[in-house]
Amino acid sequence: MAQQHLDPTDPTAGAVTGDALAGYLRAQATEFLRALRLHRETGGQAAGAAEPVDAARALRRSARRISASLHTFRPLLDPDWSEEMRPELAWLSGTLGLEHACEARLERLLLALHRLSGATVLPAQAVDVAVAAGSRATGAARAATAAVPSTGGPAHATATTERGTLTVGAAKAGALLERQLTLARTRAHSTALQALGSSRFHAVADKVAVLASEVPLTPAASATALHPLAAAAEERLTDAVAALPLVTAGHPYNAEALVHGLSPDPAPHPQDSPWHQVRLLLRLHRYAREVLHGGDAPVDVRLLTAGQALNRHRDASEAAAAAAQAARTPRITPATAYALGVLHADQRHEVEAARFAFQQAWLKQTVPAP
Amino acid sequence: MAQQHLDPTDPTAGAVTGDALAGYLRAQATEFLRALRLHRETGGQAAGAAEPVDAARALRRSARRISASLHTFRPLLDPDWSEEMRPELAWLSGTLGLEHACEARLERLLLALHRLSGATVLPAQAVDVAVAAGSRATGAARAATAAVPSTGGPAHATATTERGTLTVGAAKAGALLERQLTLARTRAHSTALQALGSSRFHAVADKVAVLASEVPLTPAASATALHPLAAAAEERLTDAVAALPLVTAGHPYNAEALVHGLSPDPAPHPQDSPWHQVRLLLRLHRYAREVLHGGDAPVDVRLLTAGQALNRHRDASEAAAAAAQAARTPRITPATAYALGVLHADQRHEVEAARFAFQQAWLKQTVPAP
């Protein structure tokens, strides 16, 4: 590809036009169709191998990129088509992502419970086994038994063994979270399966199939430079970052993230929203760079690190909320509630740590390394 | 005093001998007697003013310094006298310090509960009022009513008003901690009053009175340099600091302090002990410097900051233990237990933050500022 060595900050990068966007969208649409084919070939099996998970991830990966490009380069694309396509792609990647999110959240919380229990040897292998077993069990077989977790299955057996090193409170908290998040995951799995079989999904897939060969650019798009639109996406990111409390975040142990740890407000921490927003804008910026570089963008370690910090921020924020939510389950023991309180606070400190990590990563551009 | 401008790192500081130690001990004994007189003049009043608290603090202050000097400069003092005196001084300052410790712990925990409840306006004034009221009420009047906290009194009324902004769990946790720590404080107060009226105390006071005019130095002490003994105290400190996990502590959000947050072991965190030990050794070093400088040591901001970090470490460690202890109270509600879990984790993060602060303060000497 001719554009692969272009730098978005290079003034000649203005030469990248709507044609590059069309090439990128065709490539992503092709990826989407490949993932879909893989999913159909393997996903029908009960208790299938890891492929359906990877296929679902690849589907989401390209759906996100198509959706982001439609957003950033909106003026270059047929507006009716764009308006119709974006919410469908958002629905799809949201629906497909939920199962994995529940699984990752449970894994994060169980690992934290182990860490907090001071297990001298962190049972990394045991957790690996549990996670692998869990991944393998995300198919239909798992869905069939998950509603009755006490009947066992490999994931359950492993978790029980692990829990031998925990206090009663930590063990009960772990069991409660496992029950609640496994149920949520099972529901998410069913919803994803239903979604993939729905006419709504088939309509999206058909549109993506068309996109793989024919991108609905506006008449002027071929001659229109992408750079200003990509720059606007970057500006939205830098503006949003500038509004973050980065000075506080850069001061270790500022105790900001737990400020609402016992707030009477049951809603998720409003202080997290601007960070979640930056996470999305950072992703849009990264994908716009990919478009400019013809899908061959050099890896920007700083953006990658900053993005990982924001992913960790989001994950910890949601894990903390799940612990707080579990603590509202009726008839739990005080020991369980205590363990969930410790766990909640621990994850809120992870939120704070992730903000610190983002601040450190972000400053690496502004202040050149010595 | 001739020694006041001597620097312990200065080789000529060897000129400071046992005579300077005798001068320092006489001065501290005089301070002790002055504080005791102040305490006797004011301490008998019911619901007395702030003076008895200050007098008790001054008593502890000089008892600690005398005891520390007996330890550091042991070879220069009559061994039988030293051996007899030190445990008595330790008993005295321990007994007198307990009431203040309970009070400070409760204040720390209630402030944390407010912070964690995200009160948009932190009720600093209200807490100041409560603290002032609490201090004023440490006399006999408080002791008489504290066993029945629900009968009210200014501190109780203020606490109730404050709790209006808390969740049920936080409010109940606060009330539980207030009940438990007020009871502990009341007991500590009675124990301190009993101690001050005991024949054991009178024996110590008599010995200190003798010390104010006559220090039992060994025959050779007058001609013996203090510097090697002070240097040995400093070496014990630097050795203990070198054994601390300072690399970990200097890495923000290392999540070390909460590693045993849900450990089945009910004992206080063993990882805190080396830090507590350094706190004591730092104090011995500070007092040895005072002796060398004839009680006129220039303030070493770095030592002061490091010491404050270690005080905060100790306070947070004990507050976290008090929250964990309160969570073991039978028949508490899950909401109370959850709030105590959050509070415990919060204080353990304070422990971690204090270690970070110590590491930063300590490095300021080793690595000269740019």
XYZ file of C-alpha atoms in Angstrom:
740
model
C 0.000 0.000 0.000
C 1.280 3.405 -0.980
C 0.209 5.077 2.263
C 1.816 2.755 4.712
C 4.707 5.020 5.666
C 2.716 8.227 5.979
C 2.841 10.057 9.261
C -0.385 11.810 10.345
C 1.643 14.778 11.561
C 3.337 15.035 8.158
C 1.722 17.782 6.028
C 1.918 15.543 2.955
C -0.354 13.122 4.800
C -3.114 15.298 3.412
C -2.630 13.241 0.284
C -4.428 10.312 1.944
C -8.001 10.589 0.708
C -11.322 8.835 0.854
C -9.900 6.040 -1.288
C -7.730 4.964 1.651
C -10.832 4.968 3.844
C -12.590 2.754 1.309
C -9.619 0.362 1.307
C -9.599 0.202 5.107
C -13.348 -0.407 5.328
C -13.183 -3.154 2.678
C -10.350 -4.843 4.601
C -12.235 -4.665 7.899
C -15.419 -5.942 6.280
C -13.446 -8.879 4.892
C -12.070 -9.590 8.379
C -15.592 -9.479 9.742
C -16.827 -12.010 7.178
C -13.854 -14.295 7.826
C -14.537 -14.243 11.570
C -18.199 -14.901 10.955
C -17.396 -17.908 8.768
C -15.020 -19.241 11.444
C -17.705 -18.772 14.066
C -20.318 -20.619 12.003
C -17.939 -23.481 11.295
C -17.043 -24.014 14.964
C -19.665 -22.280 17.073
C -22.404 -24.833 16.566
C -20.576 -27.515 18.503
C -21.538 -28.125 22.101
C -18.700 -27.324 24.556
C -16.613 -26.289 21.557
C -12.959 -25.397 21.569
C -11.532 -21.916 22.001
C -12.317 -20.883 18.397
C -15.840 -19.516 18.916
C -14.455 -17.163 21.559
C -11.676 -16.008 19.247
C -14.123 -15.721 16.366
C -16.460 -13.588 18.476
C -13.516 -11.421 19.464
C -12.464 -11.002 15.837
C -16.055 -10.106 14.903
C -16.150 -7.432 17.591
C -12.707 -6.220 16.610
C -13.706 -5.437 13.037
C -17.190 -4.212 13.989
C -15.578 -1.645 16.303
C -13.201 -0.487 13.595
C -15.899 -0.134 10.958
C -18.142 1.713 13.401
C -15.331 4.033 14.497
C -14.401 4.877 10.919
C -18.022 5.649 10.091
C -17.996 8.071 12.997
C -14.657 9.796 12.423
C -14.988 10.072 8.647
C -18.752 10.609 8.563
C -18.678 13.494 6.008
C -17.084 11.180 3.432
C -19.742 8.482 3.584
C -23.337 8.213 2.469
C -25.149 9.687 5.501
C -28.273 7.473 5.375
C -26.206 4.334 5.155
C -23.905 5.485 7.994
C -26.783 6.457 10.271
C -28.353 3.050 9.789
C -25.142 1.057 10.102
C -23.525 2.488 13.235
C -26.148 1.625 15.874
C -26.364 -1.894 14.443
C -22.607 -2.385 14.742
C -22.677 -0.932 18.264
C -25.485 -3.337 19.211
C -23.530 -6.238 17.770
C -20.198 -5.567 19.453
C -21.972 -4.720 22.709
C -23.946 -7.969 22.663
C -20.964 -10.091 21.696
C -18.697 -8.454 24.281
C -20.873 -9.031 27.315
C -20.058 -12.696 27.853
C -16.328 -12.078 27.776
C -16.733 -9.087 30.093
C -18.559 -11.178 32.717
C -15.906 -13.873 32.493
C -13.026 -11.390 32.812
C -14.747 -9.641 35.708
C -15.165 -12.890 37.637
C -11.551 -13.838 36.977
C -10.367 -10.415 38.168
C -12.438 -10.606 41.356
C -11.399 -14.171 42.229
C -7.735 -13.318 41.675
C -8.137 -10.275 43.911
C -9.764 -12.391 46.631
C -6.767 -14.708 46.514
C -4.315 -11.832 46.643
C -6.218 -10.304 49.573
C -6.143 -13.623 51.388
C -2.350 -13.496 51.287
C -1.993 -16.930 49.712
C 1.796 -17.252 49.893
C 1.826 -19.055 46.559
C -0.640 -17.326 44.296
C -2.472 -20.196 42.617
C -1.743 -18.821 39.147
C -1.793 -22.265 37.632
C -5.035 -23.171 39.319
C -6.573 -19.948 38.064
C -5.199 -20.575 34.593
C -6.829 -23.967 34.692
C -10.086 -22.495 35.941
C -10.022 -19.799 33.287
C -9.195 -22.281 30.542
C -11.930 -24.573 31.793
C -14.286 -21.616 31.934
C -13.407 -20.571 28.399
C -13.916 -24.045 27.114
C -17.180 -24.290 28.976
C -18.678 -21.135 27.468
C -20.430 -23.231 24.837
C -23.853 -24.757 25.045
C -22.816 -27.454 27.525
C -21.813 -24.833 30.023
C -24.995 -22.888 29.384
C -26.998 -25.993 30.208
C -25.416 -26.569 33.616
C -24.500 -23.070 34.687
C -27.903 -22.328 36.155
C -27.200 -25.065 38.726
C -23.561 -24.393 39.518
C -23.523 -26.734 42.526
C -23.785 -29.721 40.194
C -20.129 -29.200 39.432
C -18.207 -29.179 36.211
C -14.491 -28.524 35.890
C -14.620 -24.782 36.643
C -16.623 -25.328 39.789
C -14.383 -28.107 41.075
C -11.265 -26.024 40.548
C -12.776 -23.013 42.269
C -13.670 -25.148 45.287
C -10.104 -26.408 45.589
C -8.767 -22.883 45.366
C -11.112 -21.679 48.014
C -9.477 -23.994 50.531
C -6.902 -21.273 51.248
C -9.482 -18.532 51.873
C -11.268 -17.377 55.022
C -14.941 -18.204 55.325
C -15.872 -14.661 54.335
C -13.602 -14.598 51.301
C -14.750 -18.069 50.238
C -18.412 -17.133 50.562
C -17.850 -13.852 48.743
C -16.074 -15.763 45.974
C -18.892 -18.292 45.729
C -21.500 -15.531 45.632
C -19.668 -13.623 42.908
C -19.135 -16.800 40.963
C -22.832 -17.601 41.138
C -23.936 -14.113 40.131
C -21.375 -13.552 37.388
C -21.715 -17.058 35.986
C -25.440 -16.505 35.746
C -24.842 -13.156 34.034
C -22.373 -14.790 31.684
C -24.775 -17.592 30.841
C -27.457 -15.035 30.022
C -24.978 -13.041 27.959
C -24.023 -16.211 26.112
C -27.646 -17.032 25.299
C -28.280 -13.460 24.222
C -25.209 -13.562 21.962
C -26.331 -16.867 20.428
C -29.809 -15.467 19.839
C -28.336 -12.304 18.364
C -26.167 -14.259 15.948
C -29.225 -16.181 14.767
C -31.497 -13.150 14.466
C -32.697 -11.470 11.294
C -31.275 -8.249 12.706
C -27.827 -9.812 12.662
C -28.305 -11.208 9.176
C -29.170 -7.743 7.951
C -25.932 -6.370 9.427
C -23.919 -9.246 7.991
C -25.439 -8.620 4.557
C -24.497 -4.951 4.740
C -20.964 -5.810 5.764
C -20.787 -8.263 2.865
C -21.697 -5.430 0.495
C -19.150 -3.171 2.216
C -16.417 -5.708 1.527
C -16.669 -4.879 -2.147
C -18.474 -1.567 -2.362
C -17.974 1.348 0.054
C -20.691 4.032 -0.163
C -18.402 7.060 -0.361
C -19.820 10.494 -1.157
C -19.037 11.723 -4.677
C -16.333 14.116 -3.396
C -14.711 11.659 -0.979
C -12.126 10.229 -3.365
C -10.527 13.625 -3.654
C -11.053 14.666 -0.008
C -8.167 14.490 2.439
C -8.657 12.316 5.541
C -6.165 14.192 7.601
C -8.400 17.031 8.905
C -11.028 14.552 10.081
C -8.392 12.361 11.784
C -6.883 15.479 13.360
C -10.328 16.467 14.653
C -10.634 13.028 16.290
C -7.252 13.517 17.929
C -8.288 16.965 19.103
C -11.437 15.594 20.709
C -9.168 13.157 22.559
C -6.654 15.766 23.738
C -9.485 18.103 24.796
C -11.069 15.334 26.853
C -7.718 14.401 28.410
C -7.093 18.056 29.254
C -10.358 18.053 31.216
C -9.276 15.033 33.315
C -7.948 15.643 36.850
C -4.457 14.573 35.783
C -2.613 16.554 38.443
C -4.486 14.671 41.152
C -4.079 11.368 39.299
C -0.326 11.929 39.084
C -0.068 12.286 42.840
C 0.152 8.697 44.160
C -2.276 7.642 46.882
C -4.540 10.638 46.380
C -7.464 8.541 47.705
C -9.795 10.068 45.094
C -11.158 6.853 43.621
C -12.686 5.630 46.866
C -14.287 8.953 47.752
C -17.725 7.540 47.014
C -16.941 4.058 48.352
C -19.705 4.306 50.934
C -21.807 6.929 49.227
C -25.574 6.554 49.625
C -25.824 6.956 45.834
C -26.183 3.454 44.364
C -25.223 4.678 40.838
C -21.757 3.879 39.518
C -19.102 6.392 40.402
C -19.793 9.518 38.306
C -16.115 10.431 38.582
C -15.285 7.459 36.324
C -17.301 8.693 33.324
C -14.770 11.197 31.920
C -12.143 8.448 32.008
C -14.432 6.004 30.218
C -15.087 8.720 27.641
C -11.353 9.250 27.099
C -10.989 5.506 26.642
C -13.473 5.590 23.750
C -11.904 8.708 22.209
C -8.445 7.140 22.455
C -9.761 4.134 20.563
C -11.291 6.353 17.874
C -7.945 8.113 17.526
C -6.068 4.818 17.269
C -8.408 3.532 14.553
C -8.187 6.840 12.640
C -4.399 6.418 12.653
C -4.889 2.933 11.244
C -6.996 4.349 8.415
C -4.395 7.006 7.616
C -1.637 4.409 7.553
C -3.621 2.024 5.396
C -4.037 -0.470 8.189
C -0.276 -0.610 8.639
C 0.189 1.981 11.372
C 3.428 1.675 13.350
C 2.687 0.683 16.939
C 2.601 3.747 19.179
C 3.705 2.277 22.524
C 2.509 5.325 24.394
C -1.012 5.124 22.985
C -1.037 1.402 23.624
C 0.069 1.817 27.255
C -2.394 4.644 27.852
C -5.158 2.550 26.329
C -4.281 -0.447 28.480
C -4.395 1.753 31.582
C -7.873 2.912 30.596
C -9.018 -0.659 29.958
C -7.764 -1.569 33.416
C -9.606 1.488 34.760
C -12.847 0.341 33.166
C -12.410 -3.281 34.295
C -11.603 -2.322 37.899
C -14.481 0.152 37.985
C -16.941 -2.525 36.851
C -15.455 -5.160 39.151
C -15.797 -2.768 42.106
C -19.430 -2.177 41.143
C -20.031 -5.940 40.930
C -18.619 -6.406 44.454
C -20.808 -3.586 45.783
C -23.809 -5.057 43.989
C -23.147 -8.527 45.417
C -23.032 -6.994 48.909
C -26.670 -5.957 48.435
C -27.762 -9.580 48.063
C -30.300 -10.313 50.820
C -29.417 -12.671 53.657
C -25.629 -12.740 53.194
C -23.541 -13.147 56.343
C -21.579 -10.219 57.842
C -18.340 -12.083 57.028
C -19.321 -12.236 53.350
C -20.294 -8.570 53.356
C -17.002 -7.616 55.029
C -14.992 -9.499 52.387
C -16.999 -7.791 49.639
C -16.304 -4.398 51.237
C -12.566 -5.086 51.266
C -12.805 -6.315 47.677
C -14.746 -3.244 46.552
C -12.201 -0.891 48.115
C -9.364 -2.913 46.591
C -10.834 -2.544 43.110
C -11.458 1.162 43.612
C -7.759 1.475 44.446
C -7.067 -0.373 41.212
C -9.125 2.366 39.545
C -6.886 4.963 41.168
C -3.758 3.023 40.198
C -4.973 2.843 36.583
C -5.465 6.615 36.511
C -1.929 7.058 37.810
C -0.644 4.677 35.109
C -2.552 6.610 32.434
C -1.145 9.917 33.673
C 2.386 8.495 33.563
C 1.909 7.059 30.066
C 0.283 10.213 28.741
C 2.978 12.558 30.052
C 5.619 10.581 28.169
C 4.657 12.462 24.991
C 4.208 15.920 26.420
C 7.462 15.798 28.378
C 10.151 14.203 26.173
C 12.141 11.486 27.894
C 15.550 12.656 29.155
C 25.837 25.408 76.007
C 29.177 24.747 74.419
C 27.958 21.791 72.363
C 25.000 23.373 70.642
C 26.629 23.828 67.237
C 28.299 20.445 67.066
C 27.464 18.224 64.159
C 27.359 14.461 64.856
C 29.114 13.828 61.546
C 31.846 16.243 62.560
C 34.905 14.348 63.926
C 35.350 17.002 66.650
C 31.908 15.983 67.953
C 33.838 13.316 69.814
C 34.518 16.060 72.303
C 30.927 15.749 73.584
C 31.189 13.481 76.631
C 29.119 11.977 79.404
C 28.775 15.432 80.963
C 26.544 16.464 78.084
C 24.439 13.350 78.659
C 24.112 14.296 82.326
C 23.012 17.811 81.323
C 20.418 16.432 78.918
C 19.039 13.968 81.458
C 18.798 16.656 84.145
C 16.923 18.929 81.729
C 14.499 16.156 80.739
C 13.943 15.207 84.379
C 13.141 18.841 85.131
C 10.644 18.880 82.268
C 9.082 15.725 83.636
C 8.666 17.265 87.096
C 7.205 20.462 85.639
C 4.650 18.446 83.625
C 3.806 16.408 86.695
C 3.212 19.554 88.758
C 0.986 20.977 86.002
C -0.940 17.726 85.886
C -1.479 17.680 89.644
C -2.605 21.293 89.674
C -5.202 20.820 86.948
C -5.896 17.104 86.622
C -8.082 16.785 89.686
C -10.851 18.945 88.251
C -13.879 17.235 86.776
C -14.251 17.889 83.017
C -11.070 19.924 83.216
C -9.593 22.082 80.496
C -7.032 20.959 77.931
C -4.103 21.183 80.371
C -4.213 17.640 81.800
C -3.963 16.289 78.246
C -1.010 18.553 77.492
C 0.564 17.704 80.839
C 0.229 13.986 80.155
C 1.782 14.532 76.729
C 4.680 16.460 78.250
C 5.176 13.704 80.840
C 5.341 11.096 78.089
C 7.604 13.296 76.003
C 10.298 13.532 78.686
C 9.817 9.914 79.851
C 10.487 8.747 76.271
C 13.628 10.885 76.019
C 15.029 9.750 79.359
C 14.303 6.123 78.507
C 15.866 6.444 75.047
C 19.019 8.038 76.448
C 19.337 5.283 79.029
C 19.207 2.807 76.160
C 21.548 4.502 73.692
C 24.150 5.582 76.246
C 23.789 2.571 78.544
C 27.589 1.989 79.022
C 27.919 5.468 80.570
C 25.289 4.984 83.254
C 25.052 2.952 86.433
C 23.751 -0.401 85.104
C 21.550 -1.341 88.082
C 19.865 2.037 88.091
C 19.339 1.934 84.308
C 17.953 -1.598 84.359
C 15.450 -0.623 87.014
C 14.475 2.707 85.497
C 13.819 1.845 81.846
C 10.910 -0.613 82.210
C 9.230 1.796 84.643
C 9.479 4.669 82.180
C 8.199 2.414 79.371
C 5.248 1.377 81.538
C 4.485 4.996 82.332
C 4.584 6.372 78.803
C 2.686 3.345 77.499
C -0.050 3.746 80.105
C -0.329 7.488 79.602
C -0.351 7.209 75.797
C -3.212 4.760 75.468
C -6.053 7.210 76.011
C -4.753 9.591 73.396
C -4.198 6.705 70.977
C -7.824 5.548 71.301
C -9.054 9.082 70.758
C -6.854 9.647 67.703
C -7.853 6.265 66.258
C -11.541 7.037 66.552
C -11.046 10.461 65.001
C -9.087 8.927 62.097
C -11.750 6.279 61.466
C -14.680 8.703 61.628
C -12.924 11.098 59.265
C -12.262 8.215 56.872
C -15.924 7.158 57.010
C -16.895 10.688 56.037
C -14.391 10.797 53.227
C -15.590 7.417 51.961
C -19.171 8.607 52.044
C -18.229 11.330 49.574
C -19.706 14.104 51.667
C -19.359 16.926 49.138
C -18.447 19.315 51.946
C -16.229 17.430 54.349
C -17.590 18.408 57.762
C -14.165 19.546 58.955
C -15.690 22.062 61.326
C -18.111 19.546 62.737
C -15.276 17.094 63.276
C -13.145 19.811 64.863
C -15.997 20.526 67.211
C -16.405 16.832 67.989
C -12.690 16.414 68.568
C -12.517 19.484 70.770
C -15.562 18.320 72.685
C -14.011 14.883 72.995
C -10.748 16.330 74.276
C -12.532 18.473 76.763
C -14.567 15.512 77.913
C -11.592 13.257 78.635
C -11.760 14.221 82.297
C -13.708 12.520 85.014
C -17.082 13.801 83.780
C -16.578 12.047 80.468
C -15.433 8.899 82.234
C -18.665 8.907 84.221
C -20.950 9.078 81.173
C -18.896 7.323 78.512
C -20.040 3.866 79.517
C -23.568 4.923 78.486
C -22.861 6.823 75.282
C -26.522 6.955 74.307
C -27.203 9.383 77.136
C -25.669 12.041 74.948
C -23.201 14.748 75.700
C -21.703 17.155 73.188
C -19.520 14.609 71.381
C -22.396 12.219 70.894
C -24.770 14.916 69.651
C -22.242 16.142 67.108
C -21.525 12.648 65.878
C -25.231 12.034 65.326
C -25.562 15.224 63.274
C -22.549 14.268 61.179
C -23.908 10.837 60.546
C -26.890 12.368 58.746
C -24.803 12.403 55.549
C -23.759 8.751 55.806
C -25.335 5.565 54.508
C -26.937 3.257 57.026
C -23.895 0.967 56.881
C -21.385 3.769 57.340
C -23.453 5.313 60.138
C -23.758 2.008 61.955
C -20.069 1.277 61.475
C -19.270 4.720 62.854
C -21.546 4.208 65.856
C -20.030 0.790 66.536
C -16.465 2.104 66.358
C -17.403 5.055 68.511
C -18.882 2.760 71.124
C -15.924 0.380 71.139
C -13.182 2.988 71.039
C -14.877 5.280 73.528
C -15.116 2.360 75.908
C -11.438 1.566 75.326
C -10.581 5.218 75.872
C -12.559 5.393 79.078
C -10.752 2.314 80.359
C -7.415 3.790 79.317
C -8.313 6.994 81.122
C -9.154 5.150 84.346
C -5.987 3.090 84.059
C -3.925 6.254 83.576
C -5.571 7.925 86.596
C -4.920 4.827 88.694
C -1.336 4.674 87.465
C -0.701 8.294 88.384
C -1.961 7.647 91.912
C -0.056 4.387 92.389
C 2.976 3.809 94.576
C 4.710 2.465 91.472
C 4.341 5.862 89.844
C 5.489 7.686 92.972
C 8.627 5.569 92.985
C 9.350 6.579 89.356
C 8.648 10.238 90.119
C 10.999 10.114 93.090
C 13.743 8.655 90.938
C 13.208 11.313 88.283
C 13.358 13.969 91.005
C 16.775 12.631 92.045
C 17.817 12.514 88.375
C 17.031 16.225 88.026
C 19.977 17.009 90.245
C 22.139 13.896 90.257
C 22.777 11.690 87.212
C 24.306 8.271 88.082
C 27.120 8.319 85.518
C 29.840 5.646 85.621
C 33.200 6.912 86.919
C 34.677 7.021 83.390
C 31.641 8.632 81.716
C 32.701 12.255 82.123
C 35.699 11.627 79.917
C 33.985 9.241 77.490
C 32.862 10.483 74.083
C 29.148 10.129 73.265
C 29.680 10.077 69.550
C 30.425 6.344 69.054
C 27.278 5.368 70.964
C 25.148 7.855 69.002
C 26.701 6.575 65.766
C 25.832 3.013 66.786
C 22.196 4.094 67.273
C 22.201 5.649 63.816
C 23.730 2.495 62.362
C 21.006 0.344 63.917
C 18.506 2.641 62.193
C 20.171 2.553 58.765
C 20.567 -1.233 59.005
C 16.869 -1.632 59.786
C 15.895 0.730 56.957
C 18.130 -1.204 54.560
C 16.168 -4.346 55.419
C 12.823 -2.681 54.541
C 11.254 -3.445 51.146
C 11.884 0.124 49.985
C 11.979 -0.684 46.269
C 8.451 -2.050 46.473
C 7.351 0.809 48.707
C 8.684 3.325 46.176
C 6.551 1.841 43.434
C 3.128 3.481 43.836
C 0.074 1.233 44.071
C 2.107 -1.901 44.698
C -0.902 -3.360 46.577
C 1.398 -4.888 49.193
C -0.249 -3.497 52.303
C -3.586 -5.167 51.670
C -2.081 -8.559 50.843
C -3.362 -9.972 54.125
C -6.589 -7.973 54.121
C -8.669 -11.147 54.145
C -6.090 -13.491 55.587
C -7.399 -16.197 57.931
C -4.697 -15.110 60.383
C -6.363 -12.819 62.943
C -2.999 -11.418 64.122
C -1.969 -7.922 63.036
C -0.141 -7.760 59.735
C 3.357 -9.188 60.339
C 4.616 -7.135 57.397
C 4.090 -3.982 59.493
C 6.521 -4.975 62.267
C 9.792 -3.985 60.548
C 8.291 -0.558 59.843
C 7.197 -0.152 63.472
C 10.710 -1.155 64.494
C 12.246 1.481 62.211
C 9.885 4.036 63.730
C 11.319 3.291 67.199
C 14.917 3.296 65.945
C 14.362 6.595 64.162
C 13.130 8.069 67.428
C 16.186 6.749 69.309
C 18.409 8.327 66.651
C 16.571 11.660 66.905
C 16.915 11.729 70.690
C 20.600 10.766 70.481
C 21.097 13.766 68.182
C 19.394 15.931 70.792
C 21.823 14.695 73.441
C 24.825 15.416 71.208
C 23.554 18.911 70.487
C 22.836 19.671 74.124
C 19.086 19.672 73.547
C 19.491 22.308 70.863
C 19.678 20.101 67.757
C 18.850 21.863 64.488
C 15.607 20.483 63.015
C 16.352 17.823 60.423
C 13.346 18.140 58.118
C 14.090 14.825 56.469
C 14.115 12.921 59.783
C 10.978 14.760 60.822
C 9.151 13.914 57.598
C 10.294 10.294 57.684
C 9.164 10.046 61.314
C 5.772 11.547 60.509
C 5.328 9.004 57.710
C 6.079 6.203 60.172
C 3.654 7.640 62.727
C 0.998 7.698 60.023
C 1.954 4.120 59.152
C 1.469 3.018 62.737
C -1.808 4.947 63.147
C -3.284 3.580 59.912
C -2.147 0.058 60.755
C -3.877 0.224 64.135
C -6.988 1.883 62.720
C -7.251 -0.876 60.094
C -6.954 -3.469 62.848
C -9.680 -1.706 64.855
C -12.020 -1.795 61.831
C -11.288 -5.501 61.295
C -11.823 -6.136 65.002
C -15.148 -4.278 64.997
C -16.280 -6.426 62.056
C -15.974 -9.469 64.339
C -18.610 -8.079 66.709
C -21.475 -10.588 66.895
C -24.863 -9.736 65.376
C -23.794 -6.764 63.243
C -25.706 -6.248 60.003
C -24.146 -7.059 56.610
C -24.290 -3.330 55.731
C -22.209 -2.508 58.822
C -19.751 -5.286 58.010
C -19.454 -4.091 54.401
C -18.673 -0.530 55.538
C -16.058 -1.869 57.963
C -14.506 -3.894 55.142
C -14.223 -0.800 52.951
C -12.824 1.122 55.916
C -10.274 -1.572 56.709
C -9.046 -1.657 53.102
C -8.919 2.139 53.032
C -6.702 2.225 56.107
C -4.461 -0.519 54.734
C -3.990 1.684 51.666
C -3.079 4.482 54.030
C -0.437 2.110 55.384
C 0.869 1.643 51.849
C 0.753 5.390 51.202
C 2.729 6.017 54.402
C 5.416 3.568 53.292
C 5.645 5.378 49.973
C 5.940 8.711 51.814
C 8.680 7.286 54.041
C 10.583 5.967 51.025
C 10.384 9.379 49.354
C 11.504 11.205 52.494
C 14.316 8.780 53.181
C 15.737 8.910 49.661
C 16.078 12.685 49.934
C 19.329 12.165 51.843
C 20.807 9.333 49.822
C 20.060 10.977 46.479
C 20.856 14.717 46.741
C 18.156 16.958 45.318
C 18.984 18.297 41.823
